[in-house]
PDB file of C-alpha atoms in Angstrom:
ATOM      1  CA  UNK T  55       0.000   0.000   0.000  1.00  0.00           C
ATOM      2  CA  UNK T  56       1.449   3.708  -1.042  1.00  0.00           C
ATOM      3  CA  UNK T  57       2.616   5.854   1.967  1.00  0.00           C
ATOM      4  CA  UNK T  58      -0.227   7.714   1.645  1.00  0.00           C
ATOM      5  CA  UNK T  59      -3.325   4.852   1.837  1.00  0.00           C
ATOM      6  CA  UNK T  60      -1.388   3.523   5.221  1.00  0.00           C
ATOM      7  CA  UNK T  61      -1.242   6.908   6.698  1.00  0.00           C
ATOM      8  CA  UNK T  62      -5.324   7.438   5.669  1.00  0.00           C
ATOM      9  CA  UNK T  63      -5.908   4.231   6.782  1.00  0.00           C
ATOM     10  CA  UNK T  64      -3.985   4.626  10.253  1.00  0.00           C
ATOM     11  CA  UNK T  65      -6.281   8.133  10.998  1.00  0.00           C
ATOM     12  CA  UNK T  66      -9.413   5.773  10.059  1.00  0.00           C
ATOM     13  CA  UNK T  67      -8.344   2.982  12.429  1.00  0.00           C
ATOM     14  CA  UNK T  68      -7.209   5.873  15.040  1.00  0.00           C
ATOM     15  CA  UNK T  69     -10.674   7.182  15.256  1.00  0.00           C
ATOM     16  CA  UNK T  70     -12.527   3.690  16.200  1.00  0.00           C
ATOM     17  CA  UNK T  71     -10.052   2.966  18.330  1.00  0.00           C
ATOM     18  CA  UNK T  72     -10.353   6.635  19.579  1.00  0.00           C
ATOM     19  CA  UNK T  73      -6.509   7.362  19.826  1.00  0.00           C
ATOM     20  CA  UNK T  74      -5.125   9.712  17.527  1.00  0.00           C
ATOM     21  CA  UNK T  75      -2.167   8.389  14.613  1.00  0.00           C
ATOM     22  CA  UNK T  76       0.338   9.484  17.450  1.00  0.00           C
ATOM     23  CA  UNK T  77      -0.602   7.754  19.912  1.00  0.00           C
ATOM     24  CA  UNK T  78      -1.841  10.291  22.028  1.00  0.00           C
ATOM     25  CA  UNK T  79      -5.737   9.534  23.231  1.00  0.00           C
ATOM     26  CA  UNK T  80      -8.275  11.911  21.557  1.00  0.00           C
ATOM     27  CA  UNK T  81     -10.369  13.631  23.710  1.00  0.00           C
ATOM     28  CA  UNK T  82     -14.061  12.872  24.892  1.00  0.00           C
ATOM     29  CA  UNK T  83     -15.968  15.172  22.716  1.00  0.00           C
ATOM     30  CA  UNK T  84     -17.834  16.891  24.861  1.00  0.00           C
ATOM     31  CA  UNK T  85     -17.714  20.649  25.732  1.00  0.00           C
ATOM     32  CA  UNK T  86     -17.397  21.668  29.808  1.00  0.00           C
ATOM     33  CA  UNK T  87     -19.470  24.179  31.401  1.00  0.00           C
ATOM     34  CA  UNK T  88     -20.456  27.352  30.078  1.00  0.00           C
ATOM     35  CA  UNK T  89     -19.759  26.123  26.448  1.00  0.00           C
ATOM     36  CA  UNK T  90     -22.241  22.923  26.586  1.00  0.00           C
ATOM     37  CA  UNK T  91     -24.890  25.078  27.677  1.00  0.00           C
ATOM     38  CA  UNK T  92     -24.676  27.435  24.523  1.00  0.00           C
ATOM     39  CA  UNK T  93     -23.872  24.526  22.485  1.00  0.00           C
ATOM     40  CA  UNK T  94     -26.616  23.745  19.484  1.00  0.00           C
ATOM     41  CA  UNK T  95     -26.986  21.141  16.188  1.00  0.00           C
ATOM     42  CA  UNK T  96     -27.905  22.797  12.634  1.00  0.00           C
ATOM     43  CA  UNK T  97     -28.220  20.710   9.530  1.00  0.00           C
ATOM     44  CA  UNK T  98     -26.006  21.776   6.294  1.00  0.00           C
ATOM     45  CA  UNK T  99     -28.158  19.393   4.284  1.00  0.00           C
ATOM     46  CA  UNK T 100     -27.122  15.868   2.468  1.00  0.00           C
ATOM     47  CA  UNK T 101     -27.143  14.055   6.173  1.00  0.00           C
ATOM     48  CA  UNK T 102     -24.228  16.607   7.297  1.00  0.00           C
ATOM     49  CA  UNK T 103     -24.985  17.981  10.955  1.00  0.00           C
ATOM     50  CA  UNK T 104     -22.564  20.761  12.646  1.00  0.00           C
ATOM     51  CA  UNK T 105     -22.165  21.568  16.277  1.00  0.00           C
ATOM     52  CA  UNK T 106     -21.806  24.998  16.786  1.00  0.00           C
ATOM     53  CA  UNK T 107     -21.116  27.422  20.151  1.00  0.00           C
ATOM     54  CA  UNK T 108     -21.293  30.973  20.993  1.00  0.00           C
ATOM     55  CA  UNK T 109     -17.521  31.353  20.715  1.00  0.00           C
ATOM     56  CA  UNK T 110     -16.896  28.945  17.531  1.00  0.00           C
ATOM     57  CA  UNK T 111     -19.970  29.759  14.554  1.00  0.00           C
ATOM     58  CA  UNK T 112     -20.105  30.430  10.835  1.00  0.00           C
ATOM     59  CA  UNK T 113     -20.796  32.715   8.821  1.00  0.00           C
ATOM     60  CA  UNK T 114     -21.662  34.027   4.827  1.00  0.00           C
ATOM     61  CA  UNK T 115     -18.092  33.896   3.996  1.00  0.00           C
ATOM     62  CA  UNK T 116     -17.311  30.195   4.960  1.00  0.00           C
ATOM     63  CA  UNK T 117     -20.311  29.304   2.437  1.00  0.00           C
ATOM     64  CA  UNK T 118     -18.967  31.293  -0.092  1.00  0.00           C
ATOM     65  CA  UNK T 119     -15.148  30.030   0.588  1.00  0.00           C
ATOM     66  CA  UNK T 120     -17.060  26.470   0.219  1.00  0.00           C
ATOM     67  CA  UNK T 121     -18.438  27.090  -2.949  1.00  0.00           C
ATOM     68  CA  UNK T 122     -15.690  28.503  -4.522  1.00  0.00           C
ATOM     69  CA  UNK T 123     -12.936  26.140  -3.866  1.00  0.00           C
ATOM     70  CA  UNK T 124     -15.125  23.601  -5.753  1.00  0.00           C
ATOM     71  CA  UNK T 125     -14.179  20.467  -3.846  1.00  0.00           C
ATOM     72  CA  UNK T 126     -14.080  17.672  -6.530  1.00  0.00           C
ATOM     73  CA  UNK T 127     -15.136  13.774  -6.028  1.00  0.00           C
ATOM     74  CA  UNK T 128     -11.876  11.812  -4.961  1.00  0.00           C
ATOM     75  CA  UNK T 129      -9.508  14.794  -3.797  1.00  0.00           C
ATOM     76  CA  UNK T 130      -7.635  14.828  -0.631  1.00  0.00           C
ATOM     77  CA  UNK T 131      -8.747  18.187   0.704  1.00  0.00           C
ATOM     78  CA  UNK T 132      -7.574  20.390   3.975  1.00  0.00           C
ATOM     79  CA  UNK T 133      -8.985  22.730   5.922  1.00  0.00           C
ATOM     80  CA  UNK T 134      -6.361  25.141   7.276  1.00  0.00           C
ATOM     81  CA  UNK T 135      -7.823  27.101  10.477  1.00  0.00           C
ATOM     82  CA  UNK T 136     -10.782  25.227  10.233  1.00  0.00           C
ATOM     83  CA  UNK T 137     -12.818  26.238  13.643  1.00  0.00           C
ATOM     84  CA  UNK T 138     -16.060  24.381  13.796  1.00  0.00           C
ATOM     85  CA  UNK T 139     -15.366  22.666  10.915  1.00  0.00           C
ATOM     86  CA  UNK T 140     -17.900  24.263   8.774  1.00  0.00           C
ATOM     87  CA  UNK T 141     -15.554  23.962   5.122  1.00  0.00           C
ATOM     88  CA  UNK T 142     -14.797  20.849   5.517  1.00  0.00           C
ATOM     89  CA  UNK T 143     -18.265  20.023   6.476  1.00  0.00           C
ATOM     90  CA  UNK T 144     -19.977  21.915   3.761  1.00  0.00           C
ATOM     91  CA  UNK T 145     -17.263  19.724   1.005  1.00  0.00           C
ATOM     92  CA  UNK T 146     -19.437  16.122   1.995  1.00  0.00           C
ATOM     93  CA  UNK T 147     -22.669  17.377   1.406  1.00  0.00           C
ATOM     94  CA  UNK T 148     -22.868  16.460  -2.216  1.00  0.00           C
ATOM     95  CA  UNK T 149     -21.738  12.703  -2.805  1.00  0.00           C
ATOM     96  CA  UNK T 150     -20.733  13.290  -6.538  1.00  0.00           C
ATOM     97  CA  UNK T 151     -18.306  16.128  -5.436  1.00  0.00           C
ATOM     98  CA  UNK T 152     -17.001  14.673  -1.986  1.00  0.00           C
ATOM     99  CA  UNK T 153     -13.658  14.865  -1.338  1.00  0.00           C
ATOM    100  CA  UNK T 154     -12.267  11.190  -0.412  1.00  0.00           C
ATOM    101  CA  UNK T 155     -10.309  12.541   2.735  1.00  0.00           C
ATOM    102  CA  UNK T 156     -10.556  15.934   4.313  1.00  0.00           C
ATOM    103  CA  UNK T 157      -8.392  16.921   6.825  1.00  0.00           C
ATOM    104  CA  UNK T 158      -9.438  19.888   9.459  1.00  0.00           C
ATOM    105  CA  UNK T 159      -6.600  21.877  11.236  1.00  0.00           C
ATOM    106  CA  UNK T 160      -7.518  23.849  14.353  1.00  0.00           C
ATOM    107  CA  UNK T 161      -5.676  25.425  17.417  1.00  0.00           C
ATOM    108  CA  UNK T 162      -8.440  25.983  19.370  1.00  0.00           C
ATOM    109  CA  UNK T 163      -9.479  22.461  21.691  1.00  0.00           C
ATOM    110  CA  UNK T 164     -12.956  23.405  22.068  1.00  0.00           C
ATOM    111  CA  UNK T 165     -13.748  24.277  18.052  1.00  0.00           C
ATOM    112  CA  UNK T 166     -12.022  20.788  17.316  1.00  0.00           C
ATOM    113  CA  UNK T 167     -14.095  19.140  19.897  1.00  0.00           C
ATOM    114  CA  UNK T 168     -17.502  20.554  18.405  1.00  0.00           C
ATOM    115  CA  UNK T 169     -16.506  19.068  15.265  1.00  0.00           C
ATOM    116  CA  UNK T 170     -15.423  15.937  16.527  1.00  0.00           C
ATOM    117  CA  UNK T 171     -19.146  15.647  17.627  1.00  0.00           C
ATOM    118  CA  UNK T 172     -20.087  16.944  13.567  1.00  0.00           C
ATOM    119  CA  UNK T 173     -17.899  14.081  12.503  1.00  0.00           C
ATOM    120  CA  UNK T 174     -19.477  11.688  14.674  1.00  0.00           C
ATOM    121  CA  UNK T 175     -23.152  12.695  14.239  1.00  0.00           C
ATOM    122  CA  UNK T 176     -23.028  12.728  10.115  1.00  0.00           C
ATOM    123  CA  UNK T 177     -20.702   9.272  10.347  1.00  0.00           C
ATOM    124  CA  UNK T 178     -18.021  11.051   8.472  1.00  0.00           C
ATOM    125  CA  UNK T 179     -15.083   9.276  10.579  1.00  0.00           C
ATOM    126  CA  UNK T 180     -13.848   7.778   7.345  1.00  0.00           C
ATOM    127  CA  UNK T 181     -13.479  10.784   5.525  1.00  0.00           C
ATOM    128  CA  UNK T 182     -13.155  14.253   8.135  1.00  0.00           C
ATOM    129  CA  UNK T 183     -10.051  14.101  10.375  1.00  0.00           C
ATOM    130  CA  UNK T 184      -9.832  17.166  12.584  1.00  0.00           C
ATOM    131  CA  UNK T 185      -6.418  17.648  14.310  1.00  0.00           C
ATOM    132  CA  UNK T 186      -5.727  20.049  17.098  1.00  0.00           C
ATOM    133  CA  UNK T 187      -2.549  21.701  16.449  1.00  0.00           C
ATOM    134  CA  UNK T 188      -0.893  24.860  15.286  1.00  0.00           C
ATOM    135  CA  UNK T 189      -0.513  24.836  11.690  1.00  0.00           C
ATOM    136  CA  UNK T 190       2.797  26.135  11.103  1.00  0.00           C
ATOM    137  CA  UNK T 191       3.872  22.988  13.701  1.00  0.00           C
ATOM    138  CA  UNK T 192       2.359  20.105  11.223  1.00  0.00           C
ATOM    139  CA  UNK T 193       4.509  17.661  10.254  1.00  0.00           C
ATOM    140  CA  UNK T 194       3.913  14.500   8.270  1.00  0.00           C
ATOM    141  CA  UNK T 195       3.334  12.744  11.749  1.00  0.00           C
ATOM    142  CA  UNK T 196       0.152  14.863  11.752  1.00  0.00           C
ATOM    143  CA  UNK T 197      -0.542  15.065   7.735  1.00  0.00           C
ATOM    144  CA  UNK T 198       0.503  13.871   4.427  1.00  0.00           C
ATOM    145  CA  UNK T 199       2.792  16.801   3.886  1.00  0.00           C
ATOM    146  CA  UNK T 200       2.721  17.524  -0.366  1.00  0.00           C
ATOM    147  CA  UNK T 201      -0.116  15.087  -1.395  1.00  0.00           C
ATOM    148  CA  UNK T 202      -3.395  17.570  -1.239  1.00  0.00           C
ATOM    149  CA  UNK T 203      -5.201  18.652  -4.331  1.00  0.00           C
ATOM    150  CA  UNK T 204      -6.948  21.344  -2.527  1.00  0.00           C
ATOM    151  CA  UNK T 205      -6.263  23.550   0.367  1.00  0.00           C
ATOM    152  CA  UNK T 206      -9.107  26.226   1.890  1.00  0.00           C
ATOM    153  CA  UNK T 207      -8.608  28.739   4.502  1.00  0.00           C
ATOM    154  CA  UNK T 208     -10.858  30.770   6.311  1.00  0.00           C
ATOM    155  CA  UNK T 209      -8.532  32.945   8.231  1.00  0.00           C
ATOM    156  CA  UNK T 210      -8.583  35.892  10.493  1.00  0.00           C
ATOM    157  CA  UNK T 211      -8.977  39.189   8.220  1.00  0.00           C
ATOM    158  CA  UNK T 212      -7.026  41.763  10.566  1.00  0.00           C
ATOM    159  CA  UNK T 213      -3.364  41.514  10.722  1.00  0.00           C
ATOM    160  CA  UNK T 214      -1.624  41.634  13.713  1.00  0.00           C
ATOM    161  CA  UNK T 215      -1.536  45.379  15.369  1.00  0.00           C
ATOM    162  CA  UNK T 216      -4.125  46.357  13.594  1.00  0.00           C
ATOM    163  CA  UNK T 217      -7.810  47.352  15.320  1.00  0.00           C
ATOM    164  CA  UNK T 218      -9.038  46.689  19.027  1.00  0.00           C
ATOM    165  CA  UNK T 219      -7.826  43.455  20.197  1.00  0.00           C
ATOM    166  CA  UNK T 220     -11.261  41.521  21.913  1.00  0.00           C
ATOM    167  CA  UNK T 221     -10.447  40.577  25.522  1.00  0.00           C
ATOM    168  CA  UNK T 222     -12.044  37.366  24.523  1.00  0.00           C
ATOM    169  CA  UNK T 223      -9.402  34.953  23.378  1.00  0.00           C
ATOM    170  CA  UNK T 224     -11.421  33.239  21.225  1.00  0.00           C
ATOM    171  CA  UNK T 225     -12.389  35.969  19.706  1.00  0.00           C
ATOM    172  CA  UNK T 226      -8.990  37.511  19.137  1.00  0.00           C
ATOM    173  CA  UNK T 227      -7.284  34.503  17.354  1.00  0.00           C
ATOM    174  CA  UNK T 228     -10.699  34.913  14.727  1.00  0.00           C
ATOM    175  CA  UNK T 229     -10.004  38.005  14.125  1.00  0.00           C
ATOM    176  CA  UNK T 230      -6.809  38.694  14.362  1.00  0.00           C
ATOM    177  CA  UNK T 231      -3.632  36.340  13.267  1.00  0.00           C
ATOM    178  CA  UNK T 232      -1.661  36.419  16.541  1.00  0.00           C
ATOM    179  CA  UNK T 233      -1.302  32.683  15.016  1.00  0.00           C
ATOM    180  CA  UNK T 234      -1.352  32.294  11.407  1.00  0.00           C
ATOM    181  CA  UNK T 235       0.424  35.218   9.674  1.00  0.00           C
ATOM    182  CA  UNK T 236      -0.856  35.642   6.266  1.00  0.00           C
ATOM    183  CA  UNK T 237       2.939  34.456   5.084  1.00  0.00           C
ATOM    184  CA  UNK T 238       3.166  31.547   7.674  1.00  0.00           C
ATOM    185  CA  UNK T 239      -0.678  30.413   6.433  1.00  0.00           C
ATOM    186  CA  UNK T 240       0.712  30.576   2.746  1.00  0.00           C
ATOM    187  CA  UNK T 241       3.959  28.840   3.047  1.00  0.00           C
ATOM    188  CA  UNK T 242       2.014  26.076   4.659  1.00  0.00           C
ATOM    189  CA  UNK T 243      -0.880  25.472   2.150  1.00  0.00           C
ATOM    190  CA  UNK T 244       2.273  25.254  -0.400  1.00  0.00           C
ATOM    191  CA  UNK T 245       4.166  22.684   1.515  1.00  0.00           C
ATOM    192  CA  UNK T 246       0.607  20.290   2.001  1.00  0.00           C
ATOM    193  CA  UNK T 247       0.078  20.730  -1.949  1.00  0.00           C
ATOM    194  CA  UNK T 248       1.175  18.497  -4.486  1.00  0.00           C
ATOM    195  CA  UNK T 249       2.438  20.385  -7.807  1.00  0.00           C
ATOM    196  CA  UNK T 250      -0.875  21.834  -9.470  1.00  0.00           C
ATOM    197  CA  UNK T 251      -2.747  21.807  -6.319  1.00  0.00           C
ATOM    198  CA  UNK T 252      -5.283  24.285  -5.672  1.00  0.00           C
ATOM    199  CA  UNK T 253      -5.248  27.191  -2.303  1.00  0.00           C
ATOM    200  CA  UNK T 254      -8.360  29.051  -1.927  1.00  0.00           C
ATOM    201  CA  UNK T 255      -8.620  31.639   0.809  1.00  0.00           C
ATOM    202  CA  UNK T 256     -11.579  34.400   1.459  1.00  0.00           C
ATOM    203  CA  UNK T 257      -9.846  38.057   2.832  1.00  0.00           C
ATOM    204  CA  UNK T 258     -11.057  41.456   3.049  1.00  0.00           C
ATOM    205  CA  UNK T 259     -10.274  43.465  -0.332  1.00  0.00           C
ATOM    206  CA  UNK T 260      -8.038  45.712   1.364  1.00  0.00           C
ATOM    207  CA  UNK T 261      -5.450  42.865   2.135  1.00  0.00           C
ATOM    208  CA  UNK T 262      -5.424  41.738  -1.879  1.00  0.00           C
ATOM    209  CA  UNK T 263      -1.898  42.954  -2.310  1.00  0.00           C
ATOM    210  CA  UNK T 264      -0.961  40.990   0.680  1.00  0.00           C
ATOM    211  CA  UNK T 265      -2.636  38.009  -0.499  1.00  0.00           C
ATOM    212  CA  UNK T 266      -0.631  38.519  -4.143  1.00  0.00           C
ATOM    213  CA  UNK T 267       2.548  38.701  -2.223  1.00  0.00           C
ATOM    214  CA  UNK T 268       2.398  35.700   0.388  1.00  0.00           C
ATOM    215  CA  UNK T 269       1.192  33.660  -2.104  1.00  0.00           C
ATOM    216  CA  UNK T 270       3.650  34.587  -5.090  1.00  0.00           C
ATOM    217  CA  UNK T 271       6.471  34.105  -1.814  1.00  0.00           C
ATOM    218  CA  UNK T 272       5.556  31.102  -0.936  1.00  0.00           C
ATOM    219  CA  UNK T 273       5.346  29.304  -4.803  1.00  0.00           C
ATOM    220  CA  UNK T 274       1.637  29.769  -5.226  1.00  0.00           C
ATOM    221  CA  UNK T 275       0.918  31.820  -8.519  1.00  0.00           C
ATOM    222  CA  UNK T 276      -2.260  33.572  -7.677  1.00  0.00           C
ATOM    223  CA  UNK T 277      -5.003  31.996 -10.837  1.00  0.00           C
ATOM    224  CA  UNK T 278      -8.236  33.156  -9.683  1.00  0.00           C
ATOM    225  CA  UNK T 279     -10.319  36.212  -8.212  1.00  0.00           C
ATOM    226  CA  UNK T 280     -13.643  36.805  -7.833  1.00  0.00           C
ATOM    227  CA  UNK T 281     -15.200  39.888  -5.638  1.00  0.00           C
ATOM    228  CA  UNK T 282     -18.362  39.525  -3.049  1.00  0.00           C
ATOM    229  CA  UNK T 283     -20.531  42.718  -3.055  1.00  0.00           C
ATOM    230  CA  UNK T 284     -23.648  42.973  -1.168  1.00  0.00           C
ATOM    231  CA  UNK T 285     -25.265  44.924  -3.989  1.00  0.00           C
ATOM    232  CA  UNK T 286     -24.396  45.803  -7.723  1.00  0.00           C
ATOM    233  CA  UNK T 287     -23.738  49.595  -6.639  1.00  0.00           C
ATOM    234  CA  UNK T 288     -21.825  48.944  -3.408  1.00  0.00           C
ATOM    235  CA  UNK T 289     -18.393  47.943  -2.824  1.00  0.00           C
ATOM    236  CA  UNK T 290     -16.449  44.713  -2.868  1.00  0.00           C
ATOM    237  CA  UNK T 291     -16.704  43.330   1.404  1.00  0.00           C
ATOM    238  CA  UNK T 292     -15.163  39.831   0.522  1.00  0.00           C
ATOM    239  CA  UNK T 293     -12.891  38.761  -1.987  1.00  0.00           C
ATOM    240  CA  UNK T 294     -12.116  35.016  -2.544  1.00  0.00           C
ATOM    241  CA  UNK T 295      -8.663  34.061  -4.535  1.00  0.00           C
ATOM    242  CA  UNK T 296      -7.244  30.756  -5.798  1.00  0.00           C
ATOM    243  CA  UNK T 297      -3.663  30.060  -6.019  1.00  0.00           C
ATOM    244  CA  UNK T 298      -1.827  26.873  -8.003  1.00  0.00           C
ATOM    245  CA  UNK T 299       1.534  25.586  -6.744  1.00  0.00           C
ATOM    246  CA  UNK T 300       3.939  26.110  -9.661  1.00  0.00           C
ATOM    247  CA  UNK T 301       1.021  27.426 -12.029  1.00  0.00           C
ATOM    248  CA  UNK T 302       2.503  30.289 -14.586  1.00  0.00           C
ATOM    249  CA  UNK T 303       1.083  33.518 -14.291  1.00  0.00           C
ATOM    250  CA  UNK T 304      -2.235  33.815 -15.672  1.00  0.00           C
ATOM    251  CA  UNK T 305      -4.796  35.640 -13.535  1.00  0.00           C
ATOM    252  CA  UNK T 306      -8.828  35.680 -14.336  1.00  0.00           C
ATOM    253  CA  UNK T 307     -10.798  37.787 -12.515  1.00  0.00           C
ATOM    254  CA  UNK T 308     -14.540  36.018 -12.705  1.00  0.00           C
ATOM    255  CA  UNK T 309     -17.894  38.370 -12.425  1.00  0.00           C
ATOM    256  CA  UNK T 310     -18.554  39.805  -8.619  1.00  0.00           C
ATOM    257  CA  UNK T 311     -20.698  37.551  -6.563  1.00  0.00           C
ATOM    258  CA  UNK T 312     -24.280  39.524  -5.615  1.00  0.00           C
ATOM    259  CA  UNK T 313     -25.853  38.940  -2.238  1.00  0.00           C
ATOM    260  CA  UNK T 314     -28.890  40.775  -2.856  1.00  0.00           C
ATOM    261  CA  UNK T 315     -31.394  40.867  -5.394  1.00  0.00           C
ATOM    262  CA  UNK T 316     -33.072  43.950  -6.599  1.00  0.00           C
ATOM    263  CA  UNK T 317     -35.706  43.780  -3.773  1.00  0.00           C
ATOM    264  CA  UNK T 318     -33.575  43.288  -1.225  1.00  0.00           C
ATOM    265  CA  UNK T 319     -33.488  38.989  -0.616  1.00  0.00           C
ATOM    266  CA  UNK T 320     -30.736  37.093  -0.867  1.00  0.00           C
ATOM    267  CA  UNK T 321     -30.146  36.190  -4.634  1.00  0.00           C
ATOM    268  CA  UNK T 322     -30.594  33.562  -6.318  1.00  0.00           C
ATOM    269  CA  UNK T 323     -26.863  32.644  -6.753  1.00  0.00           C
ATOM    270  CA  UNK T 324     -26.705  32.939  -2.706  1.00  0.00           C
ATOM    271  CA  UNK T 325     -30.079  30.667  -2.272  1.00  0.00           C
ATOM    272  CA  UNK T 326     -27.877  28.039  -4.254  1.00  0.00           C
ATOM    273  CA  UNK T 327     -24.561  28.405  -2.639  1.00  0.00           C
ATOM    274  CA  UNK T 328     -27.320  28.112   1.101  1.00  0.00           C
ATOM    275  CA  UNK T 329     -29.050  25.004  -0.805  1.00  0.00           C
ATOM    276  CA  UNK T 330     -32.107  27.499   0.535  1.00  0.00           C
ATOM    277  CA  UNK T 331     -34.468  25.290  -1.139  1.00  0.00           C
ATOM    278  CA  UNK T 332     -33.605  22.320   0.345  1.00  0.00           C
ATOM    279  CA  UNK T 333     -33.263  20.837   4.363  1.00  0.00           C
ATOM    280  CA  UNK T 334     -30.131  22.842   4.681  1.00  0.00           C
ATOM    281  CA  UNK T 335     -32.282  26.166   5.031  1.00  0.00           C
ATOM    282  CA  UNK T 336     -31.757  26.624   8.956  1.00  0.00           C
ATOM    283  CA  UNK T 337     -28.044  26.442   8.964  1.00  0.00           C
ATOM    284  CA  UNK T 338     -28.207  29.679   6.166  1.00  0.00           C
ATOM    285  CA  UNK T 339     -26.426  32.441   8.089  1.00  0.00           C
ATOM    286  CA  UNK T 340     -28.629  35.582   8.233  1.00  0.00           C
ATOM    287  CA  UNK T 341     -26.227  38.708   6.433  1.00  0.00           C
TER     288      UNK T 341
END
């Protein structure tokens, strides 16, 4: 069997056994105190449930980061600062488009521990892995290091210094990378990549040129670009990019994504991205 299948196959048998590939026991999922009591179940559709807290939710963008990265049937997929889980979650809701592993990395105990329960409640243990750790620690002890076609991250949007700093620390690592530096995040998602592999990410527009130059740093030739706007008159809040390890410069910028229609609803490229139509409708994040 190839390096890789042993390693998949050692996280599978890891997670009935309920020890992690190291050796080290994984932890009862189950949230302590304060957190259980705020803890609640939503349905993303396609059998996929997600455990969600006060501190660790979801919102607009981690639909839109879903959609975008087009997950593709038989992929090996990661998750980079993955929280909840709701990325990687989102990626098994269609069974012709399911990625055949997905890997979830998250620093936070109690985000990994709500989607331990996700994993457990939608019997994904075969195919969602979470792993607690800091990503710019992973090693191929934790991950097969090179062999992903596709890499997402949701990250933190402010850099570090910049804006009020929430006295929550759950809070602050969302919002602010005290943790993953925009380069750190980049140079990672290269290294987990096989040549040709895909990186999407989701940032505010004013960190584009950033983005450009962590990625271009780090061996990932930025490919793809598409703006979020709420309306057609109103300015870009969200942009989501795509970058190829070792592609050649080439850049397409697609139409902007539209939240609202001309009444005011969600449009109907939204309603698709929420599945609005179907069972997933509670989980749809209100704007």
């Amino acid at each position: 069997m190839p390096a890789e299948g042993k390693q998949a196959a050692l996280h599978r048998k890891a997670y009935r056994k309920g020890k992690q590939a190291d050796g080290h026991r994984l932890r009862p999922p189950v949230l302590e105190g304060k957190a259980l009591m705020q803890e609640r179940v939503e349905t993303l559709g396609g059998g996929i449930f997600i455990h969600i807290s006060r501190e660790h939710r979801f919102g607009t963008d981690a639909f839109l980061l879903a959609s975008f990265s087009q997950a593709k049937k038989g992929e090996k997929a990661c998750d980079l600062c993955s929280g909840c889980g709701i990325v990687g979650l989102l990626w098994q809701r269609e069974e012709e488009n399911r990625p055949e592993s997905t890997y979830c990395v998250e620093l936070q105990k109690e985000a990994v521990a709500l989607l331990e329960r996700s994993v457990q409640q939608s019997g994904l243990s075969e195919r969602v892995f979470p792993i607690e750790k800091d990503l710019r620690a992973l090693t191929g002890r934790d991950i097969p290091i090179g062999s992903f076609d596709l890499c997402a991250c949701n990250p933190p949007y402010k850099a570090a210094g910049r804006g009020l700093l929430s006295e929550r620390a759950e809070k602050a690592a969302a919002r602010h990378e005290l943790f993953c530096p925009l380069n750190d995040l980049c140079r990672m998602a290269a290294r987990l990549l096989r040549t040709g592999g895909r990186f999407c990410l989701c940032q505010r527009p004013e960190r584009l040129c950033d983005i450009f130059a962590a990625m271009r740093e780090s061996g990932l030739e930025p490919k793809r670009l598409r703006m979020v706007q709420k309306r057609p008159d109103t300015a870009p809040w969200l942009v989501l990019i795509e970058g190829r390890r070792g592609g050649n410069p080439f850049l397409t910028v697609e139409p902007p994504l539209i939240i609202q229609d001309e009444s005011g609803a969600f449009s109907a490229e939204l309603r698709r991205i929420y599945r609005l139509f179907e069972e997933s409708a509670e989980a749809a994040p209100s704007l």
